[in-house]
């Protein structure tokens, strides 16, 4: 019999017991290494399925131990209006999808991601996904050549009522925000005609 010494506390991220078969192994038995979710048993970076108990080695396991390596993450899926791939590499740190890496959400033109980044920790993304939301229309992007009665920022699908100075009228009844762009993009303010005064006995 071998009372093996692979204690979970000595192997970071290992389950207890470290061998699926338990703490006591018979001669020529094998130990199926166990890791926490999001980790994979490896020896020197290579996947290992089992450690063997050889009596001719003095009842020691071979190989004598293993590591629990963190698993990489998968790309988030099913995100409407996301680019392919939906998550791009961060400028610094480990390369995505490695453990402890970060990815930058990527959306199609006219859409913005709901979060700035996602972090990979042992096969899990945090947050687990993101949305690609329609871009708003911001009048500052037009150098305030457009003025709207409702304000200075509009969500996709909202209408802007063009505003003109007193005595002028807009050439467009409304501008619609479509994926970050006003449609039409501008308007003119034209002078209102003057009405002739009503004067009694005038020709």
mmCIF file of C-alpha atoms in Angstrom:
data_model
loop_
_atom_site.group_PDB
_atom_site.id
_atom_site.type_symbol
_atom_site.label_atom_id
_atom_site.label_comp_id
_atom_site.label_asym_id
_atom_site.label_seq_id
_atom_site.Cartn_x
_atom_site.Cartn_y
_atom_site.Cartn_z
ATOM 1 C CA UNK A 1 0.000 0.000 0.000
ATOM 2 C CA UNK A 2 1.038 3.600 -0.610
ATOM 3 C CA UNK A 3 -0.302 6.465 1.459
ATOM 4 C CA UNK A 4 0.545 9.130 -1.082
ATOM 5 C CA UNK A 5 1.622 12.578 0.021
ATOM 6 C CA UNK A 6 -0.096 14.732 -2.599
ATOM 7 C CA UNK A 7 -1.940 17.061 -0.260
ATOM 8 C CA UNK A 8 -4.249 19.632 -1.839
ATOM 9 C CA UNK A 9 -2.673 22.357 0.254
ATOM 10 C CA UNK A 10 0.693 21.680 -1.381
ATOM 11 C CA UNK A 11 -0.651 21.913 -4.937
ATOM 12 C CA UNK A 12 -2.303 25.271 -5.625
ATOM 13 C CA UNK A 13 -5.808 24.962 -7.093
ATOM 14 C CA UNK A 14 -5.918 21.157 -6.605
ATOM 15 C CA UNK A 15 -9.016 19.439 -5.297
ATOM 16 C CA UNK A 16 -9.092 17.361 -2.146
ATOM 17 C CA UNK A 17 -8.316 14.532 -2.429
ATOM 18 C CA UNK A 18 -5.693 15.236 -5.046
ATOM 19 C CA UNK A 19 -6.219 11.754 -6.528
ATOM 20 C CA UNK A 20 -9.702 10.763 -7.621
ATOM 21 C CA UNK A 21 -8.980 7.249 -6.276
ATOM 22 C CA UNK A 22 -8.399 8.539 -2.740
ATOM 23 C CA UNK A 23 -5.425 8.806 -0.404
ATOM 24 C CA UNK A 24 -4.359 5.137 -0.425
ATOM 25 C CA UNK A 25 -3.178 3.394 -3.601
ATOM 26 C CA UNK A 26 -2.291 -0.260 -4.209
ATOM 27 C CA UNK A 27 0.783 -1.427 -6.098
ATOM 28 C CA UNK A 28 0.577 -0.505 -9.778
ATOM 29 C CA UNK A 29 -2.504 1.595 -9.136
ATOM 30 C CA UNK A 30 -2.709 4.986 -10.715
ATOM 31 C CA UNK A 31 -3.714 8.392 -9.419
ATOM 32 C CA UNK A 32 -6.059 10.511 -11.514
ATOM 33 C CA UNK A 33 -5.052 14.091 -10.668
ATOM 34 C CA UNK A 34 -7.841 16.469 -9.717
ATOM 35 C CA UNK A 35 -7.926 20.243 -10.126
ATOM 36 C CA UNK A 36 -10.511 22.877 -9.332
ATOM 37 C CA UNK A 37 -12.840 24.025 -12.111
ATOM 38 C CA UNK A 38 -10.975 26.193 -14.599
ATOM 39 C CA UNK A 39 -7.667 24.385 -14.042
ATOM 40 C CA UNK A 40 -6.026 21.411 -15.792
ATOM 41 C CA UNK A 41 -3.462 18.956 -14.348
ATOM 42 C CA UNK A 42 -0.085 19.214 -16.066
ATOM 43 C CA UNK A 43 3.554 18.259 -15.564
ATOM 44 C CA UNK A 44 6.128 20.634 -17.041
ATOM 45 C CA UNK A 45 3.386 22.244 -19.088
ATOM 46 C CA UNK A 46 2.159 18.962 -20.591
ATOM 47 C CA UNK A 47 -1.274 17.487 -19.925
ATOM 48 C CA UNK A 48 -1.134 14.440 -17.642
ATOM 49 C CA UNK A 49 -3.857 11.836 -17.281
ATOM 50 C CA UNK A 50 -2.442 9.802 -14.385
ATOM 51 C CA UNK A 51 0.411 9.324 -11.919
ATOM 52 C CA UNK A 52 1.468 5.697 -11.380
ATOM 53 C CA UNK A 53 2.366 3.821 -8.198
ATOM 54 C CA UNK A 54 5.439 1.655 -8.818
ATOM 55 C CA UNK A 55 6.626 -0.608 -5.939
ATOM 56 C CA UNK A 56 10.087 -0.889 -7.496
ATOM 57 C CA UNK A 57 10.423 2.861 -6.934
ATOM 58 C CA UNK A 58 9.867 2.438 -3.215
ATOM 59 C CA UNK A 59 6.143 3.005 -3.403
ATOM 60 C CA UNK A 60 6.546 6.479 -4.857
ATOM 61 C CA UNK A 61 4.322 8.053 -7.454
ATOM 62 C CA UNK A 62 5.686 8.723 -10.918
ATOM 63 C CA UNK A 63 5.777 11.499 -11.763
ATOM 64 C CA UNK A 64 5.947 12.551 -8.106
ATOM 65 C CA UNK A 65 3.549 15.505 -8.374
ATOM 66 C CA UNK A 66 1.624 17.715 -10.783
ATOM 67 C CA UNK A 67 0.511 21.314 -11.217
ATOM 68 C CA UNK A 68 -2.946 22.740 -11.773
ATOM 69 C CA UNK A 69 -2.548 25.206 -14.634
ATOM 70 C CA UNK A 70 -5.236 27.804 -15.241
ATOM 71 C CA UNK A 71 -7.254 27.228 -18.410
ATOM 72 C CA UNK A 72 -7.587 29.901 -21.104
ATOM 73 C CA UNK A 73 -10.890 31.614 -21.865
ATOM 74 C CA UNK A 74 -13.122 31.281 -24.894
ATOM 75 C CA UNK A 75 -14.356 34.185 -26.973
ATOM 76 C CA UNK A 76 -17.817 35.388 -25.901
ATOM 77 C CA UNK A 77 -20.502 34.260 -28.342
ATOM 78 C CA UNK A 78 -23.865 35.341 -29.665
ATOM 79 C CA UNK A 79 -23.287 39.090 -29.381
ATOM 80 C CA UNK A 80 -25.352 41.032 -31.894
ATOM 81 C CA UNK A 81 -23.407 43.612 -33.932
ATOM 82 C CA UNK A 82 -20.037 42.455 -32.542
ATOM 83 C CA UNK A 83 -17.036 42.084 -34.817
ATOM 84 C CA UNK A 84 -15.269 38.786 -35.442
ATOM 85 C CA UNK A 85 -13.601 38.014 -33.135
ATOM 86 C CA UNK A 86 -15.754 39.950 -30.657
ATOM 87 C CA UNK A 87 -12.869 40.475 -28.210
ATOM 88 C CA UNK A 88 -9.515 41.874 -29.295
ATOM 89 C CA UNK A 89 -6.163 41.825 -27.482
ATOM 90 C CA UNK A 90 -5.319 44.426 -24.864
ATOM 91 C CA UNK A 91 -2.217 46.571 -25.535
ATOM 92 C CA UNK A 92 -0.447 45.254 -22.420
ATOM 93 C CA UNK A 93 -0.349 42.110 -20.291
ATOM 94 C CA UNK A 94 -0.706 38.440 -21.265
ATOM 95 C CA UNK A 95 -2.172 37.771 -24.695
ATOM 96 C CA UNK A 96 -5.855 36.894 -24.727
ATOM 97 C CA UNK A 97 -7.239 34.246 -24.171
ATOM 98 C CA UNK A 98 -4.577 33.281 -21.603
ATOM 99 C CA UNK A 99 -5.251 33.259 -17.851
ATOM 100 C CA UNK A 100 -4.984 36.757 -16.329
ATOM 101 C CA UNK A 101 -5.293 38.372 -19.752
ATOM 102 C CA UNK A 102 -7.666 41.132 -20.768
ATOM 103 C CA UNK A 103 -9.620 41.614 -23.977
ATOM 104 C CA UNK A 104 -11.151 44.708 -25.531
ATOM 105 C CA UNK A 105 -14.739 44.381 -26.847
ATOM 106 C CA UNK A 106 -15.095 45.164 -30.558
ATOM 107 C CA UNK A 107 -18.336 46.323 -32.151
ATOM 108 C CA UNK A 108 -19.354 47.109 -35.701
ATOM 109 C CA UNK A 109 -19.403 50.706 -36.917
ATOM 110 C CA UNK A 110 -22.202 52.662 -35.298
ATOM 111 C CA UNK A 111 -22.167 50.593 -32.101
ATOM 112 C CA UNK A 112 -20.296 50.899 -28.809
ATOM 113 C CA UNK A 113 -19.539 48.140 -26.254
ATOM 114 C CA UNK A 114 -21.355 48.191 -22.924
ATOM 115 C CA UNK A 115 -18.075 47.565 -21.016
ATOM 116 C CA UNK A 116 -14.506 48.743 -21.589
ATOM 117 C CA UNK A 117 -12.836 45.338 -21.164
ATOM 118 C CA UNK A 118 -13.241 41.734 -20.022
ATOM 119 C CA UNK A 119 -10.754 39.859 -17.816
ATOM 120 C CA UNK A 120 -9.931 36.147 -18.122
ATOM 121 C CA UNK A 121 -9.442 34.246 -14.853
ATOM 122 C CA UNK A 122 -9.130 30.449 -15.029
ATOM 123 C CA UNK A 123 -11.376 30.027 -18.096
ATOM 124 C CA UNK A 124 -13.966 32.539 -16.846
ATOM 125 C CA UNK A 125 -14.539 35.980 -18.321
ATOM 126 C CA UNK A 126 -15.514 38.842 -16.056
ATOM 127 C CA UNK A 127 -17.980 40.163 -16.954
ATOM 128 C CA UNK A 128 -18.998 37.038 -18.916
ATOM 129 C CA UNK A 129 -20.175 38.977 -21.965
ATOM 130 C CA UNK A 130 -21.011 42.441 -23.305
ATOM 131 C CA UNK A 131 -23.488 44.194 -25.565
ATOM 132 C CA UNK A 132 -22.976 46.303 -28.654
ATOM 133 C CA UNK A 133 -25.298 49.266 -28.234
ATOM 134 C CA UNK A 134 -26.208 51.837 -30.891
ATOM 135 C CA UNK A 135 -24.064 54.951 -30.659
ATOM 136 C CA UNK A 136 -25.786 58.103 -29.411
ATOM 137 C CA UNK A 137 -25.688 61.373 -31.324
ATOM 138 C CA UNK A 138 -23.800 64.126 -29.498
ATOM 139 C CA UNK A 139 -24.150 67.654 -30.845
ATOM 140 C CA UNK A 140 -20.634 68.578 -29.694
ATOM 141 C CA UNK A 141 -19.380 66.284 -32.474
ATOM 142 C CA UNK A 142 -20.984 68.691 -34.923
ATOM 143 C CA UNK A 143 -19.151 71.703 -33.442
ATOM 144 C CA UNK A 144 -22.604 72.918 -32.399
ATOM 145 C CA UNK A 145 -23.506 73.778 -35.996
ATOM 146 C CA UNK A 146 -26.731 71.957 -35.151
ATOM 147 C CA UNK A 147 -29.053 73.002 -32.330
ATOM 148 C CA UNK A 148 -31.978 70.943 -31.099
ATOM 149 C CA UNK A 149 -34.858 72.028 -28.936
ATOM 150 C CA UNK A 150 -34.669 68.779 -26.898
ATOM 151 C CA UNK A 151 -31.025 69.042 -25.788
ATOM 152 C CA UNK A 152 -27.489 68.116 -26.855
ATOM 153 C CA UNK A 153 -27.479 64.281 -26.805
ATOM 154 C CA UNK A 154 -29.844 61.819 -28.465
ATOM 155 C CA UNK A 155 -30.183 58.055 -28.390
ATOM 156 C CA UNK A 156 -30.510 55.953 -31.516
ATOM 157 C CA UNK A 157 -33.966 56.495 -33.023
ATOM 158 C CA UNK A 158 -34.625 59.795 -31.233
ATOM 159 C CA UNK A 159 -35.612 62.903 -33.171
ATOM 160 C CA UNK A 160 -34.060 66.340 -32.921
ATOM 161 C CA UNK A 161 -36.286 69.335 -33.578
ATOM 162 C CA UNK A 162 -34.026 71.891 -35.299
ATOM 163 C CA UNK A 163 -33.828 75.242 -33.522
ATOM 164 C CA UNK A 164 -33.339 78.621 -35.195
ATOM 165 C CA UNK A 165 -33.119 82.186 -33.967
ATOM 166 C CA UNK A 166 -36.240 84.316 -33.792
ATOM 167 C CA UNK A 167 -37.436 85.248 -37.237
ATOM 168 C CA UNK A 168 -35.966 82.161 -38.893
ATOM 169 C CA UNK A 169 -37.326 78.687 -39.607
ATOM 170 C CA UNK A 170 -35.449 75.383 -40.182
ATOM 171 C CA UNK A 171 -35.433 73.808 -43.622
ATOM 172 C CA UNK A 172 -35.888 70.361 -42.020
ATOM 173 C CA UNK A 173 -38.767 69.470 -39.685
ATOM 174 C CA UNK A 174 -36.626 66.929 -37.778
ATOM 175 C CA UNK A 175 -33.235 65.202 -37.693
ATOM 176 C CA UNK A 176 -33.138 61.537 -36.642
ATOM 177 C CA UNK A 177 -30.292 59.914 -34.713
ATOM 178 C CA UNK A 178 -29.189 56.776 -36.612
ATOM 179 C CA UNK A 179 -26.220 54.866 -35.136
ATOM 180 C CA UNK A 180 -24.401 57.974 -33.988
ATOM 181 C CA UNK A 181 -25.200 60.111 -37.037
ATOM 182 C CA UNK A 182 -27.942 62.682 -37.516
ATOM 183 C CA UNK A 183 -30.039 62.129 -40.643
ATOM 184 C CA UNK A 184 -30.050 64.515 -42.385
ATOM 185 C CA UNK A 185 -26.763 65.761 -40.961
ATOM 186 C CA UNK A 186 -27.643 69.458 -40.949
ATOM 187 C CA UNK A 187 -30.213 72.069 -41.849
ATOM 188 C CA UNK A 188 -30.441 75.750 -42.739
ATOM 189 C CA UNK A 189 -32.272 78.550 -41.000
ATOM 190 C CA UNK A 190 -34.105 80.720 -43.514
ATOM 191 C CA UNK A 191 -35.706 84.062 -42.811
ATOM 192 C CA UNK A 192 -39.451 84.130 -42.408
ATOM 193 C CA UNK A 193 -41.334 86.337 -44.860
ATOM 194 C CA UNK A 194 -42.902 89.505 -43.539
ATOM 195 C CA UNK A 195 -46.605 90.123 -43.809
ATOM 196 C CA UNK A 196 -47.755 93.490 -45.095
ATOM 197 C CA UNK A 197 -49.378 95.530 -42.333
ATOM 198 C CA UNK A 198 -53.122 95.979 -42.461
ATOM 199 C CA UNK A 199 -53.630 99.756 -42.769
ATOM 200 C CA UNK A 200 -57.170 101.179 -43.133
ATOM 201 C CA UNK A 201 -57.807 103.121 -46.341
ATOM 202 C CA UNK A 202 -54.422 102.053 -47.770
ATOM 203 C CA UNK A 203 -54.208 101.023 -51.422
#
